[in-house]
mmCIF file of C-alpha atoms and ligand atoms in Angstrom:
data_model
loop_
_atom_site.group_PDB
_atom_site.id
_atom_site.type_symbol
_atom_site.label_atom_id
_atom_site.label_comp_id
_atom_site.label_asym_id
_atom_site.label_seq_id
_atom_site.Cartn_x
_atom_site.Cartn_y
_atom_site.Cartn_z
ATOM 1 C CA UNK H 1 55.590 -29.240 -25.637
ATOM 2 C CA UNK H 2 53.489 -26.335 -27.798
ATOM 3 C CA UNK H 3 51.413 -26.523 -24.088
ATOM 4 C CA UNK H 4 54.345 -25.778 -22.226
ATOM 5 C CA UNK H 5 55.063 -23.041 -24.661
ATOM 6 C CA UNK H 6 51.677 -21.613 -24.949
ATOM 7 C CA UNK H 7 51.865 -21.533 -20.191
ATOM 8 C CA UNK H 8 54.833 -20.334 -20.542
ATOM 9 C CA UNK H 9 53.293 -17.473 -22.950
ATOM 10 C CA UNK H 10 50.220 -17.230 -20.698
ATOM 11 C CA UNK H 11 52.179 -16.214 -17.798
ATOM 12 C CA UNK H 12 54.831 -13.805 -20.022
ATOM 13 C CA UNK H 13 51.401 -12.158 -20.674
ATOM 14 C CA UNK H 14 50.715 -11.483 -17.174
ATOM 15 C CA UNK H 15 53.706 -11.164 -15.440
ATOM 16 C CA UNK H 16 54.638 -8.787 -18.497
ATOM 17 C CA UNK H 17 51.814 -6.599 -17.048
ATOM 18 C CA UNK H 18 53.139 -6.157 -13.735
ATOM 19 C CA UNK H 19 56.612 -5.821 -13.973
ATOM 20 C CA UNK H 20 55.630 -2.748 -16.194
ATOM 21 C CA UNK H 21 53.230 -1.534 -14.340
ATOM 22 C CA UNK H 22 55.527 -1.678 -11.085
ATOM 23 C CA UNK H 23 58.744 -0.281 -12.933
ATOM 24 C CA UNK H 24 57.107 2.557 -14.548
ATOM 25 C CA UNK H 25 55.243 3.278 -12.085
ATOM 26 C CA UNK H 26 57.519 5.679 -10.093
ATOM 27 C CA UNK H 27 57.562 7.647 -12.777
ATOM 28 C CA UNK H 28 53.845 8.218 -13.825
ATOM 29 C CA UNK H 29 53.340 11.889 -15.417
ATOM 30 C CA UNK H 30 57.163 12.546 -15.700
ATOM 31 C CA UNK H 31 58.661 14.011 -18.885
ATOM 32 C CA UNK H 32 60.662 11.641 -20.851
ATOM 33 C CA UNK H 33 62.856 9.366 -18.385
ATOM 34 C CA UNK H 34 66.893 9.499 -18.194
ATOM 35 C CA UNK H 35 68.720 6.626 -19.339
ATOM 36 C CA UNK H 36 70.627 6.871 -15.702
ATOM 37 C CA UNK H 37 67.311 5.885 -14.046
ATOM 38 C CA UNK H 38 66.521 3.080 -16.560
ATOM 39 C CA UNK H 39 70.238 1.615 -15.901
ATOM 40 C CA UNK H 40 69.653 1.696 -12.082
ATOM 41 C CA UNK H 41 65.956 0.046 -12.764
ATOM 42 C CA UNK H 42 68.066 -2.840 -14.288
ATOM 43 C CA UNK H 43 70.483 -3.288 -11.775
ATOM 44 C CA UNK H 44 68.355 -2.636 -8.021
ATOM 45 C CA UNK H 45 64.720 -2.052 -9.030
ATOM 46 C CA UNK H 46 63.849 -1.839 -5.934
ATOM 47 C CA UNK H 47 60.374 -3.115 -4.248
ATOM 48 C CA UNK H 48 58.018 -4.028 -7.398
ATOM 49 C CA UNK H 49 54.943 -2.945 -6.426
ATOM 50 C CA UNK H 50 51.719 -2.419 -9.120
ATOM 51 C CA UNK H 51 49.261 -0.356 -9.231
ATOM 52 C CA UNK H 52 45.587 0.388 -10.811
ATOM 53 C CA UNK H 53 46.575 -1.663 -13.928
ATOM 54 C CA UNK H 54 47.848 -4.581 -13.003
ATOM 55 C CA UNK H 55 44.619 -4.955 -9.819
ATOM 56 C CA UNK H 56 42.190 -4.387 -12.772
ATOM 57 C CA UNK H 57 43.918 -6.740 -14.942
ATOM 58 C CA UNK H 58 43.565 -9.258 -11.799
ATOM 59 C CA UNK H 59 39.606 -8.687 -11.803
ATOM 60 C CA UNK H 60 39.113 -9.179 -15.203
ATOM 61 C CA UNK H 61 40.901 -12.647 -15.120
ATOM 62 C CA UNK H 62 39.185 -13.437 -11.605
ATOM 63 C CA UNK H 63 35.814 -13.076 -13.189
ATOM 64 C CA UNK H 64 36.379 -14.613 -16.448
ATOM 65 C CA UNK H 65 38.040 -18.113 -14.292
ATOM 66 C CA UNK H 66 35.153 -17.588 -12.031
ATOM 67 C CA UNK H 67 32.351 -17.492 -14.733
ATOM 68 C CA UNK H 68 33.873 -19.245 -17.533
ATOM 69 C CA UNK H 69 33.662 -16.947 -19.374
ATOM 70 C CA UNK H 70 32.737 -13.072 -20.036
ATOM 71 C CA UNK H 71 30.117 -12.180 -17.655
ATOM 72 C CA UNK H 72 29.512 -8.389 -17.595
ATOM 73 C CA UNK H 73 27.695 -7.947 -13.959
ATOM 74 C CA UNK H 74 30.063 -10.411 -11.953
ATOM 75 C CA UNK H 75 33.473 -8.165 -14.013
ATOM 76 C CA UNK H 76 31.856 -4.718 -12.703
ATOM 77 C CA UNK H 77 31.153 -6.452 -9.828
ATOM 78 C CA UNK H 78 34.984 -7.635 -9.399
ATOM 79 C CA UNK H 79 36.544 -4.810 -10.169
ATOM 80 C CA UNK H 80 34.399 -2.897 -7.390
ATOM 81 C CA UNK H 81 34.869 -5.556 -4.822
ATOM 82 C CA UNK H 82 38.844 -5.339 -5.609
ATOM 83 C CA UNK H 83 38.240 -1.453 -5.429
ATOM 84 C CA UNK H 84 37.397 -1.539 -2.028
ATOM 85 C CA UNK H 85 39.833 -3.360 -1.020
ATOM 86 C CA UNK H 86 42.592 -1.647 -2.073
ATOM 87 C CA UNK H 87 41.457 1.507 -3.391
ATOM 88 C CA UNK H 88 45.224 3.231 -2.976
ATOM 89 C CA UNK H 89 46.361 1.587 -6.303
ATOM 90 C CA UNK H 90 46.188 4.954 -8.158
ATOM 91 C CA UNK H 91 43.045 4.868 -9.780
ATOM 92 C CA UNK H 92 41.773 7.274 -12.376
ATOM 93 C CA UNK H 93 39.258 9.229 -11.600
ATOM 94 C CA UNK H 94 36.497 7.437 -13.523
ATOM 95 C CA UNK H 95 36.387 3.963 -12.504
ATOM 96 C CA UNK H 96 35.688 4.448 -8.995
ATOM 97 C CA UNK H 97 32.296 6.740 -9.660
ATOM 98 C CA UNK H 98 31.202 3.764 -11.875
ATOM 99 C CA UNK H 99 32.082 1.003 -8.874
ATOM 100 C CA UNK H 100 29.541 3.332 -6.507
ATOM 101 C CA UNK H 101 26.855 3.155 -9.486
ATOM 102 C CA UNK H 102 27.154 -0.294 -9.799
ATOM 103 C CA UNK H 103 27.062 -1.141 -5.758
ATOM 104 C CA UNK H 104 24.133 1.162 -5.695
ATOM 105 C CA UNK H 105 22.656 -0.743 -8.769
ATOM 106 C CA UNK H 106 23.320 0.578 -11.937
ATOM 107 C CA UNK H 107 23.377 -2.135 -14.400
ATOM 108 C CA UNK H 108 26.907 -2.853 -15.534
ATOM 109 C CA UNK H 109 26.419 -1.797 -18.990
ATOM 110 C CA UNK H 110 24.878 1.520 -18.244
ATOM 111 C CA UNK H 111 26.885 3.232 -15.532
ATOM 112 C CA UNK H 112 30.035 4.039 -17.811
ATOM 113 C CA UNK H 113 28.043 5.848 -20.040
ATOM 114 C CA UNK H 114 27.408 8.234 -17.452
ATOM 115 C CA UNK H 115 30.850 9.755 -16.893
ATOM 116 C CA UNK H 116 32.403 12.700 -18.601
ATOM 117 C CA UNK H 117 29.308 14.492 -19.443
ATOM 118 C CA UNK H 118 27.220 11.655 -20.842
ATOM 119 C CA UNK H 119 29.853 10.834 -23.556
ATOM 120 C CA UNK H 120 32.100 7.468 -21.449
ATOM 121 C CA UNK H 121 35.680 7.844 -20.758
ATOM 122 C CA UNK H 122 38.819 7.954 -23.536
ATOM 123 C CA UNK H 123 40.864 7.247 -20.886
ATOM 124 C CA UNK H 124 43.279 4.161 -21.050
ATOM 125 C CA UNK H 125 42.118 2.276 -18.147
ATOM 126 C CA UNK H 126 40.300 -0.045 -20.611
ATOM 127 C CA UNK H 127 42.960 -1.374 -22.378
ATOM 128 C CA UNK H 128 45.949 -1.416 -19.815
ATOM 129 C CA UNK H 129 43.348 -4.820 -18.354
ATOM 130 C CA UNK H 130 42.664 -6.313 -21.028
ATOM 131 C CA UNK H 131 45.599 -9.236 -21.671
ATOM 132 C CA UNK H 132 43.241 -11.384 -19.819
ATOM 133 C CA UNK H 133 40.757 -11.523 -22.344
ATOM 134 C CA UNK H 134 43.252 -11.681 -24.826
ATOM 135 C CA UNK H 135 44.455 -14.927 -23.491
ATOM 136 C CA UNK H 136 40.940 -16.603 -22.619
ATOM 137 C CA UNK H 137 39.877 -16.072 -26.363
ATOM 138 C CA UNK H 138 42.991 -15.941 -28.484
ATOM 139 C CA UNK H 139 41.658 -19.104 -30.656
ATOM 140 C CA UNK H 140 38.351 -16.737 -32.157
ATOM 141 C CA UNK H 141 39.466 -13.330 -33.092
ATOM 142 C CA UNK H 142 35.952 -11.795 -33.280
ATOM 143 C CA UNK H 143 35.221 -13.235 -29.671
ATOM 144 C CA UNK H 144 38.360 -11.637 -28.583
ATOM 145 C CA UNK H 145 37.171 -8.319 -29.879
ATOM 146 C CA UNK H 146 33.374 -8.414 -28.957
ATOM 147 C CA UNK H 147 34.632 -9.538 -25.214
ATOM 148 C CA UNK H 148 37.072 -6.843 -25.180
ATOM 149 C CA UNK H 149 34.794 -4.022 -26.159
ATOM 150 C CA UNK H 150 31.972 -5.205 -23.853
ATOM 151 C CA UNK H 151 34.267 -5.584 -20.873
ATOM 152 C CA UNK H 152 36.308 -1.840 -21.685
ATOM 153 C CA UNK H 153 32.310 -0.568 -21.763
ATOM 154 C CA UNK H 154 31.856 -1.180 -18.384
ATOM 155 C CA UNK H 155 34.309 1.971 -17.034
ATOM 156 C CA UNK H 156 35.207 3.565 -20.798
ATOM 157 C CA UNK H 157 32.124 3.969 -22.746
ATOM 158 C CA UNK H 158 33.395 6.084 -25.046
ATOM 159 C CA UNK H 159 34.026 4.592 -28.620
ATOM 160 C CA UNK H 160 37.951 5.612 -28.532
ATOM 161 C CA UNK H 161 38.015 3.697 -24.960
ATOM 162 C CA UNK H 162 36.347 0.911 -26.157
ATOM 163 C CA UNK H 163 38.816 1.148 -29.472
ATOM 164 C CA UNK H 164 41.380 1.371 -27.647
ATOM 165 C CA UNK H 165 41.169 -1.995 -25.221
ATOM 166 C CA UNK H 166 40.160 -3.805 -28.651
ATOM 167 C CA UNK H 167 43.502 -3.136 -30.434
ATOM 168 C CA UNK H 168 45.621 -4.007 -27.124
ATOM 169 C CA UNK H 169 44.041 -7.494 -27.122
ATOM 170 C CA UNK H 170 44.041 -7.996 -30.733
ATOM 171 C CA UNK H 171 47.834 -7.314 -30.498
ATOM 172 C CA UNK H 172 47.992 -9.517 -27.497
ATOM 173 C CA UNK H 173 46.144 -12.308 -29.239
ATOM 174 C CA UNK H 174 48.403 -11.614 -32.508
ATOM 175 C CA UNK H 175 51.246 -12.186 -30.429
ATOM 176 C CA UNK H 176 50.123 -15.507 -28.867
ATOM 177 C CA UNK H 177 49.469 -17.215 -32.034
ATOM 178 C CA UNK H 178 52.712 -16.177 -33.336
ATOM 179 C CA UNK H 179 55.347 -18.441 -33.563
ATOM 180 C CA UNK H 180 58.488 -16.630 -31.504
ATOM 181 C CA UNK H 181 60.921 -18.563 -33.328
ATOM 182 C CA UNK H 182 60.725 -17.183 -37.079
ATOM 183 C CA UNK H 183 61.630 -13.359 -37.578
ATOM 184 C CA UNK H 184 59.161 -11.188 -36.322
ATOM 185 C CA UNK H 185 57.464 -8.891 -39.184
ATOM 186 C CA UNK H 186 56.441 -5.438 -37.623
ATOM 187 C CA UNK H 187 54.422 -4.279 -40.048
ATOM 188 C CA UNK H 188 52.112 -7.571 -40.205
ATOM 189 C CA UNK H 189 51.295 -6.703 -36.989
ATOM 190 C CA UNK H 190 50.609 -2.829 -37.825
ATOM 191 C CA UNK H 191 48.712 -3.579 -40.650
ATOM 192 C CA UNK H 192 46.590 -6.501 -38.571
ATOM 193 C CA UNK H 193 45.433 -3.907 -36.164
ATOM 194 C CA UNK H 194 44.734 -1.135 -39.070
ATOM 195 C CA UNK H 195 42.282 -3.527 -40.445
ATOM 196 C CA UNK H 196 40.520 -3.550 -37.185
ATOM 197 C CA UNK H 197 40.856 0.280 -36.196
ATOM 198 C CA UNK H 198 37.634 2.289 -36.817
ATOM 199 C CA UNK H 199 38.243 5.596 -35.567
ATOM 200 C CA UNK H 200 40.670 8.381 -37.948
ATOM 201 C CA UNK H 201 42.520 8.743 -35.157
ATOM 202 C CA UNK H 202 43.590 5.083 -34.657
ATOM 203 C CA UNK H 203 43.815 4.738 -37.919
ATOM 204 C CA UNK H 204 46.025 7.950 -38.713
ATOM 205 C CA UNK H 205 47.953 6.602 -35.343
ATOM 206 C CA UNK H 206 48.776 3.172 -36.704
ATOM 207 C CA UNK H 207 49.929 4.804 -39.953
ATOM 208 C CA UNK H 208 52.690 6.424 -38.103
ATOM 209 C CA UNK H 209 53.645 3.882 -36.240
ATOM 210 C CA UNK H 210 54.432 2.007 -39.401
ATOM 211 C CA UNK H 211 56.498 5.194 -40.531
ATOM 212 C CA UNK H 212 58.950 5.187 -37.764
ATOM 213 C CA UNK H 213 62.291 4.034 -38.188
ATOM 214 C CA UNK H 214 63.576 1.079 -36.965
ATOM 215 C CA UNK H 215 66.095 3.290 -34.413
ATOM 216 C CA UNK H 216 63.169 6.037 -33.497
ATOM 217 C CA UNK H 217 64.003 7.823 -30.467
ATOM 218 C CA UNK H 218 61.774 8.376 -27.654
ATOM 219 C CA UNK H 219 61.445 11.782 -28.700
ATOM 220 C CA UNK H 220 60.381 10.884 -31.883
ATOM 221 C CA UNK H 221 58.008 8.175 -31.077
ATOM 222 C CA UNK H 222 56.028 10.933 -28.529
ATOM 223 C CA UNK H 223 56.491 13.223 -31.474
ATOM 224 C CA UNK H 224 54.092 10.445 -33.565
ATOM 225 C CA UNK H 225 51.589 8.611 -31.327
ATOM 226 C CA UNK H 226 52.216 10.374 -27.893
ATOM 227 C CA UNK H 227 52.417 9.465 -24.384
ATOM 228 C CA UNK H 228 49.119 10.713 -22.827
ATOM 229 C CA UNK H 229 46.449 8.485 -20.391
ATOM 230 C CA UNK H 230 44.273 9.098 -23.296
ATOM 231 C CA UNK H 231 43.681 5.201 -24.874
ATOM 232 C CA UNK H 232 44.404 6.845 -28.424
ATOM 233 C CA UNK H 233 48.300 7.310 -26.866
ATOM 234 C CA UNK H 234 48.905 5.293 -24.487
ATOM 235 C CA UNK H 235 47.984 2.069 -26.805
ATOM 236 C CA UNK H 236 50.315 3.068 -29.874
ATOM 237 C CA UNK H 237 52.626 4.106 -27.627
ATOM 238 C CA UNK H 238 52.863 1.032 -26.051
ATOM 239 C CA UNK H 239 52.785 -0.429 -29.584
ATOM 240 C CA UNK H 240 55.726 1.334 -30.812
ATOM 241 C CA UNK H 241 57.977 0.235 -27.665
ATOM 242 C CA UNK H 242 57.153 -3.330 -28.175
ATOM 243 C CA UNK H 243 58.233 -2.944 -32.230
ATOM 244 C CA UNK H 244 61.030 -1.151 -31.357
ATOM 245 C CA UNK H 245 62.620 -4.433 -29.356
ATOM 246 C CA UNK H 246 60.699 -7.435 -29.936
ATOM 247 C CA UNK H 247 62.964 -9.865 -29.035
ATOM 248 C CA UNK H 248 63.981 -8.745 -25.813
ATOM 249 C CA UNK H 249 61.353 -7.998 -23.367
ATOM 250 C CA UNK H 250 63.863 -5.862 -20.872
ATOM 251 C CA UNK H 251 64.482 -3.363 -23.808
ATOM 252 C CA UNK H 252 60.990 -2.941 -24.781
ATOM 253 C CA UNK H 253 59.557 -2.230 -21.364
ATOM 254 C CA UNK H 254 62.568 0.290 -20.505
ATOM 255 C CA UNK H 255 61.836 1.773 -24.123
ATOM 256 C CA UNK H 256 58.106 2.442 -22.975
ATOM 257 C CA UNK H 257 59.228 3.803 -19.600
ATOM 258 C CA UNK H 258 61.790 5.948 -21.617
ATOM 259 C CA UNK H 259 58.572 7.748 -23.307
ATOM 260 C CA UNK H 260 57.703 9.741 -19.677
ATOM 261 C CA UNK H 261 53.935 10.436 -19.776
ATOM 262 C CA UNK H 262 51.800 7.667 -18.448
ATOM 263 C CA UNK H 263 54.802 5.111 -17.755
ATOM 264 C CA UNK H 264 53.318 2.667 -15.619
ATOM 265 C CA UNK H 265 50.568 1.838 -17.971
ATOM 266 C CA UNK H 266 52.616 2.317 -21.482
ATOM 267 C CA UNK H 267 54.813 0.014 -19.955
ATOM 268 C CA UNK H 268 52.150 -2.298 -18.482
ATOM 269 C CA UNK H 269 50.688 -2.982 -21.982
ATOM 270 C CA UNK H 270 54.182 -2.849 -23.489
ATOM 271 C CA UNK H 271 54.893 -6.041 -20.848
ATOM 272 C CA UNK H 272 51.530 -7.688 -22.032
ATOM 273 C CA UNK H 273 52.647 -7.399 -25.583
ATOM 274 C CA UNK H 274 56.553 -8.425 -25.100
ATOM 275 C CA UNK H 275 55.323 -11.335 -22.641
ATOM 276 C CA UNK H 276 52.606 -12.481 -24.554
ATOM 277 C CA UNK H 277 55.211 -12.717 -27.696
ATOM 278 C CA UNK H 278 58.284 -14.600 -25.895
ATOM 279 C CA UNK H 279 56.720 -15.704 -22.718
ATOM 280 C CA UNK H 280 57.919 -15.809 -18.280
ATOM 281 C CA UNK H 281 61.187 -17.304 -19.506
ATOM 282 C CA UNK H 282 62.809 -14.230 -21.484
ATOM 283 C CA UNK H 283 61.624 -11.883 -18.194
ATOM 284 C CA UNK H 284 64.303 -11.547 -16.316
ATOM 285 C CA UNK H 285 64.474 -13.204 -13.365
ATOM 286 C CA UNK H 286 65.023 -10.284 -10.877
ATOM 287 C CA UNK H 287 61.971 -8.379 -12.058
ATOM 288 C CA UNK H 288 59.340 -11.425 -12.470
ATOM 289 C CA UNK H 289 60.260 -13.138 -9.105
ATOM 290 C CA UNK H 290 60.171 -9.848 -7.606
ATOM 291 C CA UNK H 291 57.258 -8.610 -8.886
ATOM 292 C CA UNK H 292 54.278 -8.264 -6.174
ATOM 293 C CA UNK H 293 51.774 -11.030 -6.971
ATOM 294 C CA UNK H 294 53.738 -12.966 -8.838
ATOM 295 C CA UNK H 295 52.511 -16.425 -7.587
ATOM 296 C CA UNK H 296 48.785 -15.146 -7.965
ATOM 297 C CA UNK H 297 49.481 -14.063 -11.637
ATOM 298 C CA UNK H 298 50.884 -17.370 -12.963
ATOM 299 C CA UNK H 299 47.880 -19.215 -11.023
ATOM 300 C CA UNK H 300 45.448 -17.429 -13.097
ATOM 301 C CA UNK H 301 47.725 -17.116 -15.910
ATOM 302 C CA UNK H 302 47.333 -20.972 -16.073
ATOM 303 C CA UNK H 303 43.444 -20.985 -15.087
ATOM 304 C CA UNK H 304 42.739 -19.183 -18.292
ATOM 305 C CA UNK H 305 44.599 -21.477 -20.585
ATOM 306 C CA UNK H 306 42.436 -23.913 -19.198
ATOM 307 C CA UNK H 307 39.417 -22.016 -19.677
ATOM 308 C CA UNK H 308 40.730 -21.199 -23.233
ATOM 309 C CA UNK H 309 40.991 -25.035 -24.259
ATOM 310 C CA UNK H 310 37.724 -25.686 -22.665
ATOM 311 C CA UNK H 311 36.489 -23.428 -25.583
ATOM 312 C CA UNK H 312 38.454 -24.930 -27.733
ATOM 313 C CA UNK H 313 37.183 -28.611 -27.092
ATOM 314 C CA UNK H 314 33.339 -26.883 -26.415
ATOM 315 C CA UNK H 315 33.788 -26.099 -31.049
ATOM 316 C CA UNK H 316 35.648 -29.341 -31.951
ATOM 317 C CA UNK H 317 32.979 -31.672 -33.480
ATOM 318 C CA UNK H 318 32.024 -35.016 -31.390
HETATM 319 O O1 LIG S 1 41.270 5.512 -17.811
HETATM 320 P P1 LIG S 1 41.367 5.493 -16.344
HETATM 321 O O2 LIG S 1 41.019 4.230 -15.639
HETATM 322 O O3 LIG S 1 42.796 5.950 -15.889
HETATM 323 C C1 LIG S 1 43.859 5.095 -16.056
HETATM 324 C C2 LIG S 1 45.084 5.803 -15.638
HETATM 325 C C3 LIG S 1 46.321 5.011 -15.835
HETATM 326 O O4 LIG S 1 47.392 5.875 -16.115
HETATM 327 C C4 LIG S 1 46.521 4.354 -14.496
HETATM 328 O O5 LIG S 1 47.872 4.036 -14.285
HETATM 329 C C5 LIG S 1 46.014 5.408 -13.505
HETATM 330 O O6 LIG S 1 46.981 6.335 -13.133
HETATM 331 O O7 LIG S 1 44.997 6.092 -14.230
HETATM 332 O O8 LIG S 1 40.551 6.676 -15.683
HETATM 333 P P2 LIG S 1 39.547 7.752 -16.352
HETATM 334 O O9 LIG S 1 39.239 8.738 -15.269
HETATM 335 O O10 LIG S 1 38.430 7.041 -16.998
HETATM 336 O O11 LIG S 1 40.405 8.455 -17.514
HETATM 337 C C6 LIG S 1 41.630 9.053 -17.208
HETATM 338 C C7 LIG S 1 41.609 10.545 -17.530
HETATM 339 O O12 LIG S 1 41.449 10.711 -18.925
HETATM 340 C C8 LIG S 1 40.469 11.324 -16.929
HETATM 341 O O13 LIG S 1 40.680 11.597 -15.566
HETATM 342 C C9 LIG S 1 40.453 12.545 -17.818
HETATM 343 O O14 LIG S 1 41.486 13.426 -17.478
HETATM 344 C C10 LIG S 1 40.759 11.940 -19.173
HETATM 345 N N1 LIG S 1 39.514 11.640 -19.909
HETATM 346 C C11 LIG S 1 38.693 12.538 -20.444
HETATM 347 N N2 LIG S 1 38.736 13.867 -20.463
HETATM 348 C C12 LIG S 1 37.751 14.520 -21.093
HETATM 349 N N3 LIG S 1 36.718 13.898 -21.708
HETATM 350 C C13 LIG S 1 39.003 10.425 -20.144
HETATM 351 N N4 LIG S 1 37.832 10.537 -20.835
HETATM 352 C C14 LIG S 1 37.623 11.828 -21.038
HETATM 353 C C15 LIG S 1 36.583 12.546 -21.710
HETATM 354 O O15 LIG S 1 35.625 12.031 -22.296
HETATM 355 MG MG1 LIG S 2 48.467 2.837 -12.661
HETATM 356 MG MG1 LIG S 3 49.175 5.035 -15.610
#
C-alpha cells in the first residue's frame, strides 16, 4: 500500500512536469495570461507537447537509471546525446554551447563555468530538471542537495543556478515524504527551504513568499518573487503557485501559467511540486494521458523508485 502510494507519487512527480511544461508552453514570454485562455486549456488543451524542460528532465532520470546513481560525465553526456536529437525543444541559449564543449571534451564539471563571461549561468534550466533527483534520493536530504547542485553545475555554474535547482528538489523531496492526507502547512515548507537558502536573494525571496496572502493575485505574486527565466524567479514563483492550491494540482499549474513570464517552466516545476505532493491520480485524466511521453515518464518514474529503495536497502544494517 505506502508503495503504491509512494509510484503513484513518483509518477505525479513526472507527469506533473510535463503537463506543465506542455500547457504553459504556448505561452512562454507572454505577460500575465487571461483567465479565458486558462478555461479553454481545461476544457480542449489541445496537442500536449513539451519542450526543453521536460527532455532535460528525461536525461537526468535516463542517466541516473542507467548509472545507478549520479554520474556527472554519462548526465552531460545524456543531455547532449538527447540534444542532438531533438534540438527544436526550445532550448536556452546556454546549454547547447556546453553540449559542444563536452562532445569536443571538456570535462563535465568544467564547461559550465565557461558561459556568461566566466561567471556560469542564473538561468532556470537547472532546476526546471531536477524532480528526478529529487525522487532517486528523497530518503537522505544532504544527498538530495549535493546531487542536485553537482548535476545543475554541469549547464548553470553560477551559485544562484546551482541555488536554485537545490531548493526545487528540496521542495520536491519535502513533498514526497509528506503525508497528503493531514492538512498541508505552507509555511513548514517555506521555512524548510529558508534553512537551506544561502544567497540574500533566496533568502529575501522566500521571506515574501511567506508574506503573501492566502488569496494573492497573480499580480501580486509577480509583484513579490517575479516571473523571469532567471532561477531566483522562476523557482519561488513556481513555489508560490503550488502554496497557493495545494490540494488540487489543476489549480496550481493554471495559477503558475496565470503568472505570464516563463510559463512553461514555472508551470513545469509547479507540476513537479503539485505531483510530487498528491501523485498521477489527482492529474486529471485529459492532460496526463495526453501528455507526449506519457508512457516513457511513468517507466522511469517507476525505475527510480527502484533505484531509490536499492539505496535504501544498500544503508539498512545486515
Ligand atoms: O537556463 P536555461 O537552460 O534556459 C531555460 C529556459 C526555460 O525557460 C526553458 O523553457 C527555455 O525556454 O529556456 O538557459 P541559459 O541560457 O543558461 O539561461 C537563460 C537566460 O538567462 C540566458 O539566455 C540569459 O538571458 C539569462 N542568464 C544570464 N544573463 C546574464 N548573466 C543566465 N545567466 C546569466 C548571466 O550570468
Ligand atoms: Mg521550455
Ligand atoms: Mg521556459
Amino acid at each position: 500500500m505506502e508503495q503504491d502510494r509512494l509510484r503513484d507519487r513518483f509518477r505525479g512527480a513526472l507527469l506533473g512536469v510535463a503537463v506543465g511544461d506542455a500547457l504553459g508552453a504556448p505561452f512562454e514570454g507572454m505577460g500575465m495570461v487571461h483567465s479565458a485562455d486558462l478555461e479553454r486549456l481545461h476544457a480542449a488543451p489541445g496537442r500536449l507537447c513539451y519542450t526543453d524542460d521536460t527532455h532535460m528532465t528525461l536525461g537526468m532520470a535516463e542517466s541516473l537509471v542507467a548509472m545507478r546513481g549520479f554520474d556527472g560525465e554519462n548526465m552531460a553526456r545524456t543531455f547532449a546525446r538527447n540534444f542532438r536529437q531533438e534540438p527544436w525543444r526550445g532550448y536556452g541559449a546556454g546549454p547547447p554551447q556546453v553540449f559542444r564543449m563536452v562532445e569536443e571534451g571538456t570535462p563535465w564539471d568544467k564547461a559550465g563555468r565557461m558561459l556568461f563571461g566566466g561567471t556560469g549561468s542564473f538561468g532556470n534550466g537547472a532546476a526546471m530538471r531536477v524532480a528526478p533527483c529529487a525522487l532517486a534520493y528523497h530518503q537522505d536530504l544532504e544527498k538530495v542537495i549535493a546531487v542536485a547542485a553537482q548535476s545543475a553545475s554541469i549547464t548553470h555554474a553560477h551559485q544562484l543556478g546551482i541555488e536554485g535547482a537545490v531548493l526545487q528538489a528540496c521542495a520536491v523531496a519535502f513533498l514526497i515524504r509528506c503525508n497528503a492526507r493531514v492538512p498541508f502547512e505552507k509555511r513548514a515548507l517555506v521555512e524548510f527551504l529558508e534553512f537551506r537558502a544561502a544567497s540574500p536573494v533566496y533568502r529575501q525571496k522566500l521571506e515574501r513568499v511567506k508574506s503573501l496572502t492566502p488569496d494573492a493575485t497573480a499580480a501580486d505574486i509577480v509583484r513579490q518573487v517575479g516571473n523571469g527565466i532567471e532561477a531566483y524567479e522562476a523557482v519561488p514563483a513556481a513555489i508560490c503557485a503550488f502554496l497557493r492550491h495545494p490540494d488540487s494540482f489543476s489549480k496550481a499549474v493554471l495559477c503558475a501559467i496565470s503568472l505570464g513570464g516563463d510559463t512553461d517552466t514555472i508551470a513545469c516545476m509547479t507540476g513537479a511540486l503539485s505531483g510530487a505532493y498528491l501523485g498521477e491520480s489527482a492529474i486529471p485524466v485529459p492532460w496526463r494521458e495526453g501528455v507526449e511521453g506519457a508512457g516513457r515518464l511513468r517507466e522511469l518514474a517507476d525505475a527510480l523508485l527502484a533505484l531509490a529503495a536499492g539505496f535504501r536497502q544498500q544503508e539498512e544494517p545486515e
